[in-house]
XYZ file of C-alpha atoms in Angstrom:
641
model
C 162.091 135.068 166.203
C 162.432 138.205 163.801
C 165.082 140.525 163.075
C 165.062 144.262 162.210
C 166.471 146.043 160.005
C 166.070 149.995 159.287
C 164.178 150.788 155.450
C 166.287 150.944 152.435
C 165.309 151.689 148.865
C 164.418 149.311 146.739
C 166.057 149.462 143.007
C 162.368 151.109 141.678
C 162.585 153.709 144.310
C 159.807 151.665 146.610
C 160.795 151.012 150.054
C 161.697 147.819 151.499
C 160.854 147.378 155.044
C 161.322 145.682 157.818
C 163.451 142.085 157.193
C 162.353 138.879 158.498
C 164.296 135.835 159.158
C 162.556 133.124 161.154
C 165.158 130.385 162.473
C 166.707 127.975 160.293
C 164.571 130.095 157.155
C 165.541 132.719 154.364
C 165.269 136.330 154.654
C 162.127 137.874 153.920
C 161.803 141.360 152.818
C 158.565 143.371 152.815
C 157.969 145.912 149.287
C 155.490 147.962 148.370
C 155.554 147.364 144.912
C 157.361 144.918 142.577
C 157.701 145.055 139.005
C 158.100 141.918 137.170
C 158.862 140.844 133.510
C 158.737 137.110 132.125
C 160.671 137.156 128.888
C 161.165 134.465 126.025
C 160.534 132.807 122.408
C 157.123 133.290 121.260
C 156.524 129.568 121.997
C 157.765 129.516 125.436
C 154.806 129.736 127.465
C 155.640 133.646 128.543
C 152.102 135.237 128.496
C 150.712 132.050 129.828
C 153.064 132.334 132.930
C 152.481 136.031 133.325
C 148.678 135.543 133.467
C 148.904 132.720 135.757
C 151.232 134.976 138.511
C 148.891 137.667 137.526
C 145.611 135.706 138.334
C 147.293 134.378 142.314
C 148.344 138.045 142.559
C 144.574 139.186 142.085
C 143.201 136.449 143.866
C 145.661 137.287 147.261
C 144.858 141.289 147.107
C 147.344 143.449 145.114
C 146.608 146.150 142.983
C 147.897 145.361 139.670
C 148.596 146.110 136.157
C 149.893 144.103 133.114
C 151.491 144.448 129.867
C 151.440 141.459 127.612
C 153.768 141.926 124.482
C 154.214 139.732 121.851
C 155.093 139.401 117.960
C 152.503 139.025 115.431
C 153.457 135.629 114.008
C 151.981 132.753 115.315
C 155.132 131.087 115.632
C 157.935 133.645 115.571
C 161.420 132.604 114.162
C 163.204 131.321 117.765
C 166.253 132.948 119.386
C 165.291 135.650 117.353
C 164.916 139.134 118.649
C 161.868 139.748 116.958
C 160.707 136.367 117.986
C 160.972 137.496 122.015
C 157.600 137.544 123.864
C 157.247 139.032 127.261
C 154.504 139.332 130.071
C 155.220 142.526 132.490
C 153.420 142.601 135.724
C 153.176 145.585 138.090
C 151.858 144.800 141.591
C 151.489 146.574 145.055
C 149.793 147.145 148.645
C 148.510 150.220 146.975
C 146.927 152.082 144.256
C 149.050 151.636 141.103
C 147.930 153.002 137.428
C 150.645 151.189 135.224
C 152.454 148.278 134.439
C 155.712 150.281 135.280
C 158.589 151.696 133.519
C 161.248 149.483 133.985
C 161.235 145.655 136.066
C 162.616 144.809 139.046
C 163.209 140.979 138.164
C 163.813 139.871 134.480
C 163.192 136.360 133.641
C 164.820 135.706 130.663
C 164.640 132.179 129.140
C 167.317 132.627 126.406
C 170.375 135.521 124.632
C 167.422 136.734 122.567
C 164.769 137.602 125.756
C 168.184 139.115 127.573
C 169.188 141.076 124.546
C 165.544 142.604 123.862
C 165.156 143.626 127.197
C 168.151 144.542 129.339
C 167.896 147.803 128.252
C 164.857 148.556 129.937
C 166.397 147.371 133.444
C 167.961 149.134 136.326
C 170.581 148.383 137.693
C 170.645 146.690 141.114
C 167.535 144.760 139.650
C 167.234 140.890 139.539
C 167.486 139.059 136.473
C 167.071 135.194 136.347
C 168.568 133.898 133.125
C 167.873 130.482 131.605
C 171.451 129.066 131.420
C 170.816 126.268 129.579
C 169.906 128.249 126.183
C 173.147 130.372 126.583
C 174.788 127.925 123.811
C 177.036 129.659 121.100
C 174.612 129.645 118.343
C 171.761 131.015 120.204
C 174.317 133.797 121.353
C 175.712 134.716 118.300
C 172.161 134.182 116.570
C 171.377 137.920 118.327
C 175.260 139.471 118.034
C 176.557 137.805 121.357
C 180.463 137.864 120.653
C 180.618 136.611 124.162
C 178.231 135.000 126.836
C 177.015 137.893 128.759
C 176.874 135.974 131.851
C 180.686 135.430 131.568
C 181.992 139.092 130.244
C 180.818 141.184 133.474
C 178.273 143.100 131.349
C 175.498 141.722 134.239
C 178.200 142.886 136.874
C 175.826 145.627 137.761
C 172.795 143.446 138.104
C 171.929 140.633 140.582
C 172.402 137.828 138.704
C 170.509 134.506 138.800
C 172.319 131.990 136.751
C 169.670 128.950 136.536
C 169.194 125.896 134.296
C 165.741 126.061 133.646
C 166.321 123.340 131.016
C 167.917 120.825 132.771
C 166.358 121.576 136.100
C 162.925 120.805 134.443
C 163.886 117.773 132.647
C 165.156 116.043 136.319
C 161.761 117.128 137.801
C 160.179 115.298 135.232
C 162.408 112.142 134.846
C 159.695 110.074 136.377
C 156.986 110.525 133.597
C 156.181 109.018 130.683
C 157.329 112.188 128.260
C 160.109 113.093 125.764
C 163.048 115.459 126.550
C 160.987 117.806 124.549
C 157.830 117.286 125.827
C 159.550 117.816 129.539
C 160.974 120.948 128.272
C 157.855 122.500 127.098
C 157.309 122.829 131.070
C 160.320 124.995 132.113
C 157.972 127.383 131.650
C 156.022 126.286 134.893
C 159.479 125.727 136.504
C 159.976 129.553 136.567
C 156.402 130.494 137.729
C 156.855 128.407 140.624
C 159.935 129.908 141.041
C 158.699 133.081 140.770
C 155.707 132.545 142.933
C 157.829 131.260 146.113
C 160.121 134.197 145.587
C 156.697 136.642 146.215
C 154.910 134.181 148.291
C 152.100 133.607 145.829
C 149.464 131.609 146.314
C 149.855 127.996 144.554
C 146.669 126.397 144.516
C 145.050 128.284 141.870
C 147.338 127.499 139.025
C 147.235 124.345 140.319
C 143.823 123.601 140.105
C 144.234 125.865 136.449
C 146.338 122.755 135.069
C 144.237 120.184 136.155
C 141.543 122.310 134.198
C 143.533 123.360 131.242
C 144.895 119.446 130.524
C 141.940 118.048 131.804
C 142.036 115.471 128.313
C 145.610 114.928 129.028
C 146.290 114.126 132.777
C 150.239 113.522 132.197
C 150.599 116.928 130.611
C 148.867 118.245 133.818
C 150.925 116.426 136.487
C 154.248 117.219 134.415
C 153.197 120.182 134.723
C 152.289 120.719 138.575
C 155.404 119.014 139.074
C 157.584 121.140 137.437
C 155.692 124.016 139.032
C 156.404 122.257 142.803
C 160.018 121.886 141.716
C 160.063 125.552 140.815
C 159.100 126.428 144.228
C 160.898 123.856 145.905
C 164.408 125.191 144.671
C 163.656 128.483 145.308
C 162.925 127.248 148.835
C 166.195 125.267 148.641
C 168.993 126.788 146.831
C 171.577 129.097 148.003
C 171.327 130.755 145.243
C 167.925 132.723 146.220
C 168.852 133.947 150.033
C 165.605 135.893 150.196
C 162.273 136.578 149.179
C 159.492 138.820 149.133
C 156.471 140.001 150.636
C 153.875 142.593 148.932
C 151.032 142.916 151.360
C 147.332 142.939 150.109
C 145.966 146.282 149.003
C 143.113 146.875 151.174
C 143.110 150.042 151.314
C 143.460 150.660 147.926
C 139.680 149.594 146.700
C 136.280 150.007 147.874
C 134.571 147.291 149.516
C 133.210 145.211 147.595
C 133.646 141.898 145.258
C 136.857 141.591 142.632
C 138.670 140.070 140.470
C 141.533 140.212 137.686
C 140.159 141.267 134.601
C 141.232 142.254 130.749
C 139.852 144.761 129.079
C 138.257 142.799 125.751
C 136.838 140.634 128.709
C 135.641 143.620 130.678
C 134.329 145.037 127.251
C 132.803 141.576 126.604
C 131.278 141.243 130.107
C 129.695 145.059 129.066
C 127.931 144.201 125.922
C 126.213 141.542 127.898
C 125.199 143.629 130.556
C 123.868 146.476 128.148
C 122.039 143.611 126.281
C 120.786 142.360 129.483
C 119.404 146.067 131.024
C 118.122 146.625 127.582
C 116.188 143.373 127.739
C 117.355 143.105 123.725
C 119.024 139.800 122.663
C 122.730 140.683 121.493
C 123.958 139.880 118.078
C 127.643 140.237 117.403
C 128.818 140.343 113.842
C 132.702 140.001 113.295
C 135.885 138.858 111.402
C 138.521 137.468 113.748
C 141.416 140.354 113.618
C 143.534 141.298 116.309
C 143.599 142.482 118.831
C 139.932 142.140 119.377
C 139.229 138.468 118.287
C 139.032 137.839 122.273
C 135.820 139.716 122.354
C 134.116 137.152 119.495
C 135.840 134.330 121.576
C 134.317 135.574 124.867
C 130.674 136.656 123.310
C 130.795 132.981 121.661
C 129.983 131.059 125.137
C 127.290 133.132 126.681
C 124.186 132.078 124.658
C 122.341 131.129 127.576
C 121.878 135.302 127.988
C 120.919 135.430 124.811
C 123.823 136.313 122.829
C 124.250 135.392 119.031
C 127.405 135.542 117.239
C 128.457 135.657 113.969
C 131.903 134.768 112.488
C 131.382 136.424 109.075
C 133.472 135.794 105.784
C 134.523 139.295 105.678
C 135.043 142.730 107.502
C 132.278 144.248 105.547
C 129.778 141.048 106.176
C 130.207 141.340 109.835
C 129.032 144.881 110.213
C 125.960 143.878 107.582
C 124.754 141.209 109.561
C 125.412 143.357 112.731
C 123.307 146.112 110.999
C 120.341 143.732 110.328
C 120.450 142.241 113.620
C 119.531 146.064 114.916
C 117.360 146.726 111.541
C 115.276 143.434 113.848
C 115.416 144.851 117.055
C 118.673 143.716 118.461
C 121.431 145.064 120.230
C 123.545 144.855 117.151
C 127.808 144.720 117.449
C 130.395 144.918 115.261
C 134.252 144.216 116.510
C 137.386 145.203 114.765
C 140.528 147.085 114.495
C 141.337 149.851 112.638
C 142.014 148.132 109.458
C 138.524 146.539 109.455
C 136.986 149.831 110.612
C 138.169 151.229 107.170
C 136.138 148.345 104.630
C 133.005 148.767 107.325
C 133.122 152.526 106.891
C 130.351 152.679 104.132
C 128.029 149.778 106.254
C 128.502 152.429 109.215
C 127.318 155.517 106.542
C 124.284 153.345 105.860
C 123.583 152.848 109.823
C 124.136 156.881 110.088
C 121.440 157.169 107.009
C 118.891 154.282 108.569
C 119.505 155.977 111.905
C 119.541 152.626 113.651
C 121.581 151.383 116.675
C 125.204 150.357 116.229
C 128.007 149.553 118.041
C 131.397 149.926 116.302
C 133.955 148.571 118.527
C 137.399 149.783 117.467
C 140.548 147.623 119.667
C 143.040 150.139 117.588
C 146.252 148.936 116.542
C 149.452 150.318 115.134
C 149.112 151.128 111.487
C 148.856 152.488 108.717
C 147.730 148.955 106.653
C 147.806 145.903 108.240
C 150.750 147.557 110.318
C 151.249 146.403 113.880
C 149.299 144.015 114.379
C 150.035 143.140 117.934
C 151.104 146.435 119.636
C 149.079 149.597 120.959
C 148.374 152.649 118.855
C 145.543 155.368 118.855
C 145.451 156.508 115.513
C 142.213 156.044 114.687
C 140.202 158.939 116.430
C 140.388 161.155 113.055
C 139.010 157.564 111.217
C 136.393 157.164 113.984
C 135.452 160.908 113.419
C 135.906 161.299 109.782
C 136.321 157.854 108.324
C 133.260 157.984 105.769
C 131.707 159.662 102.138
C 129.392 162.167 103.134
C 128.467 164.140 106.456
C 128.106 160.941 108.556
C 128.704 162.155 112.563
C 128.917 159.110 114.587
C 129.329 159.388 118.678
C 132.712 158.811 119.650
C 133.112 156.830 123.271
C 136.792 155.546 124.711
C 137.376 154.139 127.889
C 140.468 154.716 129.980
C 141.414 151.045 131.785
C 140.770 148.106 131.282
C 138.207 147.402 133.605
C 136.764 150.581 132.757
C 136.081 148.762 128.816
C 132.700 147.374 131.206
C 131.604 151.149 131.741
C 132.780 152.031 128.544
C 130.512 149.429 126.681
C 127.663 150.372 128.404
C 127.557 154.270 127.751
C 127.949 153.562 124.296
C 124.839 151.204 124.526
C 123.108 153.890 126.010
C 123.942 156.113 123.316
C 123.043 154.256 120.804
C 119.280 152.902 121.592
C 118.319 156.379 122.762
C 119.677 158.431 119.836
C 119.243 155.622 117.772
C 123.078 155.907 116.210
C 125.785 154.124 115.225
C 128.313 154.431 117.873
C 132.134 154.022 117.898
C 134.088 152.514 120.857
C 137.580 153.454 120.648
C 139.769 151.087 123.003
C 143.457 149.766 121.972
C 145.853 146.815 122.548
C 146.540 148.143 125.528
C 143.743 147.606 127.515
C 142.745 144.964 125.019
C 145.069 143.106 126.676
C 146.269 144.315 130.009
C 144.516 143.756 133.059
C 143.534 144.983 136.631
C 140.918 144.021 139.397
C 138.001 144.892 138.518
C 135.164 145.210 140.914
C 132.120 143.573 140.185
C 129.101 146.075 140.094
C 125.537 144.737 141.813
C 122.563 144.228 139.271
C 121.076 147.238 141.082
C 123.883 149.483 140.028
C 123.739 149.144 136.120
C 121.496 151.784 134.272
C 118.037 150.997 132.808
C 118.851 150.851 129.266
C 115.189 149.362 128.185
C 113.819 150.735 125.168
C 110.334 151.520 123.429
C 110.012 149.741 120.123
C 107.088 151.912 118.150
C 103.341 149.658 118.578
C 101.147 151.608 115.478
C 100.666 155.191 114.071
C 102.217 157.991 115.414
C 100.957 160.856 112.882
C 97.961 162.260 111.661
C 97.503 163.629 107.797
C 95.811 166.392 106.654
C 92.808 164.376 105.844
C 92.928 162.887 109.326
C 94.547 159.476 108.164
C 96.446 157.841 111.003
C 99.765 156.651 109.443
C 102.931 155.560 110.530
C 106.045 157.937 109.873
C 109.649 156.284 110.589
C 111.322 159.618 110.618
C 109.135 161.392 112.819
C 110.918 162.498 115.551
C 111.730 162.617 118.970
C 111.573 166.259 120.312
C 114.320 165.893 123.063
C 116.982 163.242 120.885
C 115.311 163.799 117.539
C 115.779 159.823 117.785
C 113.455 158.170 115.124
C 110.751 155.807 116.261
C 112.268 152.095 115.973
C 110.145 149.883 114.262
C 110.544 146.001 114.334
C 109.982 144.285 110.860
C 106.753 142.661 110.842
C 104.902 145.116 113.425
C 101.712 145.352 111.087
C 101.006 149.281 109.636
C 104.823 149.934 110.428
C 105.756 149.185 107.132
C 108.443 151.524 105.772
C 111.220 151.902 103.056
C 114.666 151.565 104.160
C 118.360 151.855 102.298
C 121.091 154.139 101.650
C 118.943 156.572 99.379
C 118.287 160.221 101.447
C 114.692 159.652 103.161
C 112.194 162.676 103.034
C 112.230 164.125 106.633
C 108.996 162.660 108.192
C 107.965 160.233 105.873
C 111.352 158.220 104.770
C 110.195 158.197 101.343
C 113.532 158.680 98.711
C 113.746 161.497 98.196
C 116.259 163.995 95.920
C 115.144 167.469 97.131
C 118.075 170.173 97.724
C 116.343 171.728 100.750
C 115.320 168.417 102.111
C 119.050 166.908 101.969
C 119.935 169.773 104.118
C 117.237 169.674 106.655
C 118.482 165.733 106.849
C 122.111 166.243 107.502
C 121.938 169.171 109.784
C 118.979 167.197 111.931
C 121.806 164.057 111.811
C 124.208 166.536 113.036
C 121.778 167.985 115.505
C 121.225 165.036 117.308
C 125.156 163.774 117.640
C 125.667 167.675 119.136
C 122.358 167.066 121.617
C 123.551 163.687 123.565
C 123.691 164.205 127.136
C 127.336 163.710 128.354
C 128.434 164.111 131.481
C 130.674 167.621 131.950
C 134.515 166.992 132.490
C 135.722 167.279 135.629
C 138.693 168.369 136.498
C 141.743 167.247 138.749
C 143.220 170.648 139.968
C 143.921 170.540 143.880
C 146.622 173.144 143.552
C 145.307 175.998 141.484
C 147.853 174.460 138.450
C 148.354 176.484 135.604
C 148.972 173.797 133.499
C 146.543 171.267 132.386
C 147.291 167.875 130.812
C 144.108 166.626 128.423
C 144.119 163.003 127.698
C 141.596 160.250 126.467
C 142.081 156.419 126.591
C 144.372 154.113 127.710
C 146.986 157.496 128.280
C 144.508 157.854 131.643
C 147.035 155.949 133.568
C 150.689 157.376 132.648
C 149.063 160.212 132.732
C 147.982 159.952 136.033
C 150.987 158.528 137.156
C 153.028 161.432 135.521
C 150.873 163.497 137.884
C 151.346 162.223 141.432
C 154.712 162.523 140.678
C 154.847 166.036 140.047
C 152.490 167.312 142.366
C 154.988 164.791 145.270
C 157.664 166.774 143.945
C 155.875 170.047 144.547
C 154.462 170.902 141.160
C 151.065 172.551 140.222
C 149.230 170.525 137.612
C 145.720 170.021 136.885
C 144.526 166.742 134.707
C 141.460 166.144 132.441
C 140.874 163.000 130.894
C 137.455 162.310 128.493
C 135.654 159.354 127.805
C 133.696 161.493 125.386
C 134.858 162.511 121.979
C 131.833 163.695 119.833
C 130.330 165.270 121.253
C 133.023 167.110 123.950
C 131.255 167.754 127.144
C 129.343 170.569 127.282
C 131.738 172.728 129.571
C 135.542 171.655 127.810
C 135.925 174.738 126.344
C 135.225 176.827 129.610
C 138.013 174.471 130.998
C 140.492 174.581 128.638
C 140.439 178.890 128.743
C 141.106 178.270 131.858
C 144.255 177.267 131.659
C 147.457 179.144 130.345
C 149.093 175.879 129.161
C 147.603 172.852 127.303
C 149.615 169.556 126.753
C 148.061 166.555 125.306
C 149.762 163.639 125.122
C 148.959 160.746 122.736
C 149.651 157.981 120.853
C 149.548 159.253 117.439
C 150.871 162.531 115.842
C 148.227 164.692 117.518
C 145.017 163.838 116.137
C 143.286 165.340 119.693
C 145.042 168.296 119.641
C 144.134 168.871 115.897
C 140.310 168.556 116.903
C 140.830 170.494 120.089
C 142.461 173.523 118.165
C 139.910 173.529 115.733
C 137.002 173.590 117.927
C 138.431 175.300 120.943
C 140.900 177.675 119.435
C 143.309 176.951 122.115
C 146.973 176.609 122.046
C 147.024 172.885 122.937
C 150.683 171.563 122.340
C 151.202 167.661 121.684
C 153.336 165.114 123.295
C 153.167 162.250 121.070
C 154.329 159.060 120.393
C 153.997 155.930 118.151
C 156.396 153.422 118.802
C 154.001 150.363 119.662
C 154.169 150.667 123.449
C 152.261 152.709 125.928
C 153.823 156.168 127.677
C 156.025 155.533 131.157
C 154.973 157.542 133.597
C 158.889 159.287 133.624
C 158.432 160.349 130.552
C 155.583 161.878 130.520
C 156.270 163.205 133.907
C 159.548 164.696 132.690
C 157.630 166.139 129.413
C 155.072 168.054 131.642
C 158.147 169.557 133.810
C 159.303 170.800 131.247
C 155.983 172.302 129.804
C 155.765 173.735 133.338
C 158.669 175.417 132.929
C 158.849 176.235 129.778
């Protein structure tokens, strides 16, 4: 028998429908979205628990998005609020474009994961709180004159007192382990928790354990049982009167084959691809740095398509190899972050002079110097654009989510092998890290990215000689011919010395240095990109630019003005050298320009200079992506203003 109730609003502003109550069970309450956040110490298991719920969420339907945020230490000082790591999951029954401003449900496993993040909660929202940590020190350890679940500072939350500790250590009485070995599984305790509280699916993490502790099969079972206990309680204790349903988002994607994906996999998963439709082996040459060590990881297990990779001493003997790999005819790949963008910069300068294909992948980073290592920034577009002695244009590509990284990755391919370039891929920590479902395109679908290596001669002397010329050029891309070492009568000089136009002999000649760098200029301004198109349903007179991972607050920011009746039209490029062919037409079209980003306006500053538009920034550079109310707020007011 069911029960119904009329539609409230839930604390995000999402509706809660109709109430079920079957007899002799709990509540259950139907949302349409749910925003979650699993907060702790660094060594607490957090992102491991918010990529488990995120990976049943994908696998039962949802529409998600995630934010993983942790310190850069390995092993951050405990109880510490700098130490606090935290997994945020956004999930719904339709299409969502962020991981949310602000969560419905905090987990928090100790004072310093409540501390760090009860500012960013509502109230009305849940928050499930680790009991057992609450101890004096840890409490005073983060400026806790007194226990916050005793003061009535939580009065306006729903509060879950629960000892995760102690609860975990019962579960697991019956094995073989320490108290601290038991412990090391409250983590699980939660995500069960968690997952009967939004009727997750269970068998997928389960079978994940076995997996994951497949050497250890005690670890695994303490494990599974802690995550049945989890579940169990939440089925049996008073405490927890209700839970939730988020139906499946099926109307929300196109039919077709998906699952949860990150964005360094996605990019991964790309480079393959482009190898694969280029029928080139792929050689990746890289120094572990984060955020985009995930990508060497990833590349490292697929040598059965052919992939290489190379874990080099050094930033600058990654791109080298990389460089030599396409010098021989592969798809050659460097990944970094900014800071290793800045010792490869004259490596990329020699690719620009060789005019060979490159991929730069840039996962940026907060900066300047080593800076923040572990949070989002894009400050590098001016590095990417600029960044080396010289006039040295290099193709600029970003993508905008994290499943678009697999897009991304191969348009830059494409760039590359038919303008024969070095080309920059600009993602971020962001997507680096976050994730959505990703559907998974059919062979048929990719582009044909095959290439024509040059087989003998391809000019005639004066004297009628047939000879070989490795700067003769392409008429349409003004692409050079590439020539695999060892191709007899291809033999040619390379290196960082100016080439003679034609022949590639050294050469020092005023006029012939500037026939060189405008031709290298020439064919960056000639690659065929797509024109922007533009999101303007309302005849807006505003228009909000944007590039990267700002595509979703952005986006968000807009469905939330146009609901509330405003006119605003959106633009959002993938390609930053060159612009599309038909920006600047768009932007006069507007009589307001507002671009946000995540730096002090490095867009803007090329999009003045170019355009000679009035573009105004919205920027921001604290380590964490826009929400989607502040941006949305931001453009109100430039619609006013």
């Amino acid at each position: 028998m069911t029960s119904q109730v009329s539609p409230a609003e839930h604390t995000d502003g999402s509706v809660v429908g109709e109430q079920r109550k079957p007899d002799g069970a709990k509540d259950v309450r139907r949302l349409d979205r749910v925003i979650i956040r699993f907060a702790g110490d660094s060594g607490d298991g957090m992102q491991l628990t918010g990529d488990r719920f995120t990976s049943e969420t994908a696998s039962f339907g949802n529409d998600l998005s995630t934010l993983p945020n942790f310190p850069a230490e390995i092993r951050a000082p405990a109880g510490t609020l700098p130490g606090v790591s935290s997994f945020q999951l956004h999930f719904a029954d339709h299409d969502i474009l962020t991981p949310g401003d602000a969560p419905n449900v905090l987990v928090a496993m100790n004072p310093a994961a409540l501390r760090a993040n009860i500012g960013d909660v509502p109230r009305g929202a849940e928050i499930i709180v680790n009991t057992d940590e609450f101890t004096k020190r840890a409490m005073q350890k983060v400026g806790y004159a007194a226990s916050p679940l005793e003061d009535g500072s939580l009065d306006g939350y729903q509060l879950h007192p629960v000892p995760l500790t102690t609860l975990t250590v019962e579960a697991l009485k019956d094995f073989d382990l320490t108290r601290k070995e038991a412990e090391r599984s409250k983590n699980m305790f939660a995500l069960g928790l968690l997952s009967w509280m939004y009727h997750r699916p269970t068998e997928g993490t389960e079978r994940f354990l076995r997996s994951k502790f497949a050497k250890k099969p005690d670890i695994a079972a303490a494990n599974i049982a802690a995550f049945r206990a989890g579940w169990n309680f939440g089925e049996t204790t008073e405490d927890f009167a209700v839970s939730y349903e988020v139906a499946p988002a099926a109307r929300a994607f196109p039919v077709g084959t998906y699952r949860n994906i990150s964005g360094n996999l996605a990019l991964a998963y790309g480079l393959i691809a482009a190898s694969r439709q280029a029928d080139l082996p792929l050689f990746l040459g890289s120094y572990p740095i984060t955020p985009a060590s995930d990508i060497l990881h990833e590349l490292s297990k697929h040598k059965n398509f052919g992939v290489r990779t190379f874990q080099a001493e050094d930033e600058i003997a990654g791109i080298g190899a990389a460089l030599g790999a396409a010098f021989g005819g592969s798809l050659g790949v460097t990944t970094t972050s900014g800071p290793g963008v800045a010792l490869k910069s004259e490596t990329i300068g020699l690719a620009v002079s060789l005019e060979l294909p490159l991929l730069i992948v840039d996962i940026q980073r907060g900066g300047p110097s080593t800076g923040l290592p572990t949070k989002t920034e894009q400050a590098d577009l001016l590095q990417a654009m600029f960044g080396r002695n010289g006039e040295a244009p290099v193709p600029i590509v970003a993508p905008s989510t994290p499943a678009d990284c697999f897009d991304a990755a191969l348009e830059a391919a494409r760039i590359a092998l038919v303008y024969r370039t070095p080309v920059m891929l600009l993602s971020d920590g962001y997507l680096a890290n976050g994730s959505e479902p990703w559907r998974i395109p059919e062979p048929a679908e990719l582009p044909d990215l095959s290439v024509q290596f040059a087989q003998g001669p391809n000019h005639i002397l004066a004297d009628g000689t047939d000879v070989f010329w490795p700067y003769k050029r392409d008429p349409q891309t003004l692409a050079r011919p590439w020539a695999v070492p060892g191709t007899p009568g291809l033999e040619h000089r390379i290196g960082g010395i100016e080439k003679e136009d034609g022949t590639g002999n050294i050469s020092y000649a005023p006029a012939n240095h500037d026939l060189m760098v405008r031709t290298r200029q020439a064919k960056i301004d000639g690659i065929a990109v797509p024109d922007v198109e533009v999101d303007d349903p309302h005849g807006a007179r505003t228009l909000v630019l944007g590039w990267g991972s700002t595509y979703g607050p952005i986006t968000a920011a807009v469905r939330r003005l146009r609901a509330a009746g405003e006119a605003v039209a959106q633009v959002h490029l993938r390609h930053l050298n060159p612009f599309p062919g038909n920006l600047g037409a768009v932007l006069r079209a507007y009589d307001k320009i507002v671009i946000p980003e995540m730096n002090l306006g490095q867009l803007a500053t090329l999009i003045r200079a170019k355009y000679l538009v009035d573009a105004h920034s919205y920027t921001q550079v604290n380590g964490m992506p826009f929400k989607a109310e502040q941006l949305a707020t931001a453009l109100k007011e430039a619609i006013d203003g």
